[in-house]
Amino acid sequence: MKPSVFLTRILPDQVMAELKRRFDLKYNALDRPLTQPEMIRGMRGRQAVISMLSDRVDAEVIGSNPALRVIANYAVGYNNIDLKTASSRGIAVTNTPGVLTEATADLTWSLILSLARRVPEGDRLVRTGRWTGWNPTQLLGMDLTGRTLGIIGMGRIGQAVARRAFGFGMRLIYHNRHRLPDRLEKKYRASYQPLSRLLTAADIVSLHVPLTHETRHLIHRGVLDRMKSAALLVNTARGPIVDEKALVIALKKGTIAGAGLDVFEEEPKVHPGLLRLPNVVLLPHLGSATVETRTKMGFIVIENIQAVLGGTRAPNAVG
Ligand code: DGY
């Protein structure tokens, strides 16, 4: 008999085919976020659930299914899952690290470049028919060469962002819970800074920390006040790391110059203040959104489920 799996959204074709081949698969064919009762109903009696970062897998959901053995999250972040409850019930939780590093780093640079060179503003100007021709002072942006990039969180994704900074001739500073070994600092030509120093020195601050109790609202009003008034903030990690209300005020007052956000405090809701500002670039959580990456993520999920249901430790167990 094939193991029983519940999948909360539709995944890329190749992954769906493989899931159907290997498992007794039940999935949310509506392909929209499920309510808590729908989630509970969907996973009833299933041995594995494949959850998205947008699914809240809380104590009630976990407790509703005594047959559940593994929660395989289709994401590298797993702040949407109640790890404590899962572990107290002996349920494995897994994620999909590694394969989305490069895609997320690319997306981070898309935001940096879009902001620095005012790409969305230019696009809007052309589309709305308001462009009257080349103008020597129109939509002037900022050079990246010679500027300082400050990376907060130098894990896999932070380091991939750092690697790309070479190409733009930027200076690199970083802050991390643990300082990187000398070898890596040399490799990235990155210098470690206390957070307060990074904030005052960076022209662009990019966030790459996981969402935890410690990092929730890491970027609050006091932190924004320390940044340069010409600085840009980029967040491709998790929305609640930034206090959105404080960010809107800072952007309006000119405390900082701009923000590029791929993630939001209450996705898919976006603070209305952000929608009205010209100096922000807003994306709908596209960090890992490439065909190749989302397919690889699916195959990692399959590997993790098979390991747990086969009685071995999952390659990407968390918690
Ligand atoms: C993740 O996997 O945590 C990313 O946010 C997906 O884009």
Short mmCIF file of N, CA, C and O and ligand atoms in Angstrom, two decimals, residues 53 74-78 96 100 104 236-238 262-263 285-289 294 297, ligand 1:
data_model
loop_
_atom_site.label_atom_id
_atom_site.label_comp_id
_atom_site.label_asym_id
_atom_site.label_seq_id
_atom_site.Cartn_x
_atom_site.Cartn_y
_atom_site.Cartn_z
N LEU A 53 4.37 27.65 3.32
CA LEU A 53 4.68 28.66 4.33
C LEU A 53 3.45 29.47 4.71
O LEU A 53 3.40 30.10 5.76
N TYR A 74 7.05 22.90 2.46
CA TYR A 74 7.58 23.22 1.12
C TYR A 74 8.17 24.64 1.18
O TYR A 74 7.66 25.58 0.60
N ALA A 75 9.22 24.79 1.94
CA ALA A 75 9.87 26.09 2.17
C ALA A 75 11.10 25.83 3.01
O ALA A 75 11.21 24.80 3.68
N VAL A 76 12.00 26.80 2.99
CA VAL A 76 13.14 26.67 3.91
C VAL A 76 12.75 27.17 5.31
O VAL A 76 13.12 26.59 6.32
N GLY A 77 11.93 28.24 5.36
CA GLY A 77 11.44 28.74 6.65
C GLY A 77 10.35 27.82 7.17
O GLY A 77 9.61 27.24 6.39
N TYR A 78 10.25 27.69 8.49
CA TYR A 78 9.21 26.81 9.05
C TYR A 78 8.55 27.44 10.28
O TYR A 78 8.06 26.75 11.16
N THR A 96 13.07 22.58 3.17
CA THR A 96 13.74 22.38 1.87
C THR A 96 14.94 23.33 1.70
O THR A 96 14.91 24.20 0.82
N LEU A 100 16.92 26.54 -2.70
CA LEU A 100 16.33 27.83 -3.07
C LEU A 100 17.26 29.01 -2.77
O LEU A 100 16.90 30.17 -2.94
N THR A 104 16.69 32.82 -4.34
CA THR A 104 16.33 33.88 -3.39
C THR A 104 17.38 35.01 -3.43
O THR A 104 17.03 36.19 -3.33
N THR A 236 13.81 39.92 1.95
CA THR A 236 13.32 38.74 1.23
C THR A 236 13.25 37.56 2.21
O THR A 236 13.18 36.41 1.78
N ALA A 237 13.28 37.87 3.51
CA ALA A 237 13.30 36.78 4.51
C ALA A 237 11.89 36.47 5.00
O ALA A 237 11.21 35.61 4.43
N ARG A 238 11.43 37.17 6.01
CA ARG A 238 10.06 37.01 6.49
C ARG A 238 9.53 38.38 6.90
O ARG A 238 10.25 39.18 7.53
N ASP A 262 9.76 41.62 -0.44
CA ASP A 262 9.16 40.43 -1.07
C ASP A 262 8.25 39.71 -0.08
O ASP A 262 7.57 38.77 -0.44
N VAL A 263 8.28 40.18 1.17
CA VAL A 263 7.54 39.51 2.25
C VAL A 263 6.89 40.57 3.13
O VAL A 263 7.40 41.69 3.23
N HIS A 285 6.00 37.69 -2.59
CA HIS A 285 6.76 36.55 -2.03
C HIS A 285 7.24 35.60 -3.15
O HIS A 285 6.81 34.46 -3.24
N LEU A 286 8.16 36.14 -3.95
CA LEU A 286 8.65 35.39 -5.12
C LEU A 286 10.02 34.77 -4.92
O LEU A 286 10.59 34.23 -5.87
N GLY A 287 10.56 34.86 -3.70
CA GLY A 287 11.94 34.44 -3.44
C GLY A 287 12.38 33.18 -4.18
O GLY A 287 13.39 33.18 -4.89
N SER A 288 11.64 32.12 -4.04
CA SER A 288 12.07 30.84 -4.63
C SER A 288 11.32 30.53 -5.93
O SER A 288 11.37 29.41 -6.42
N ALA A 289 10.62 31.54 -6.46
CA ALA A 289 9.69 31.26 -7.56
C ALA A 289 10.34 31.12 -8.93
O ALA A 289 10.18 31.98 -9.81
N ARG A 294 11.38 25.55 -7.63
CA ARG A 294 10.16 25.00 -7.02
C ARG A 294 10.05 23.50 -7.32
O ARG A 294 9.46 22.76 -6.56
N MET A 297 12.49 21.83 -4.88
CA MET A 297 11.89 21.84 -3.53
C MET A 297 10.92 20.67 -3.37
O MET A 297 10.87 20.00 -2.35
C1 DGY B 1 11.04 29.88 1.93
O1 DGY B 1 11.15 28.77 1.39
O2 DGY B 1 11.07 30.02 3.14
C2 DGY B 1 10.91 31.06 1.02
O3 DGY B 1 10.41 32.15 1.67
C3 DGY B 1 10.07 30.70 -0.20
O4 DGY B 1 10.11 31.72 -1.14
#
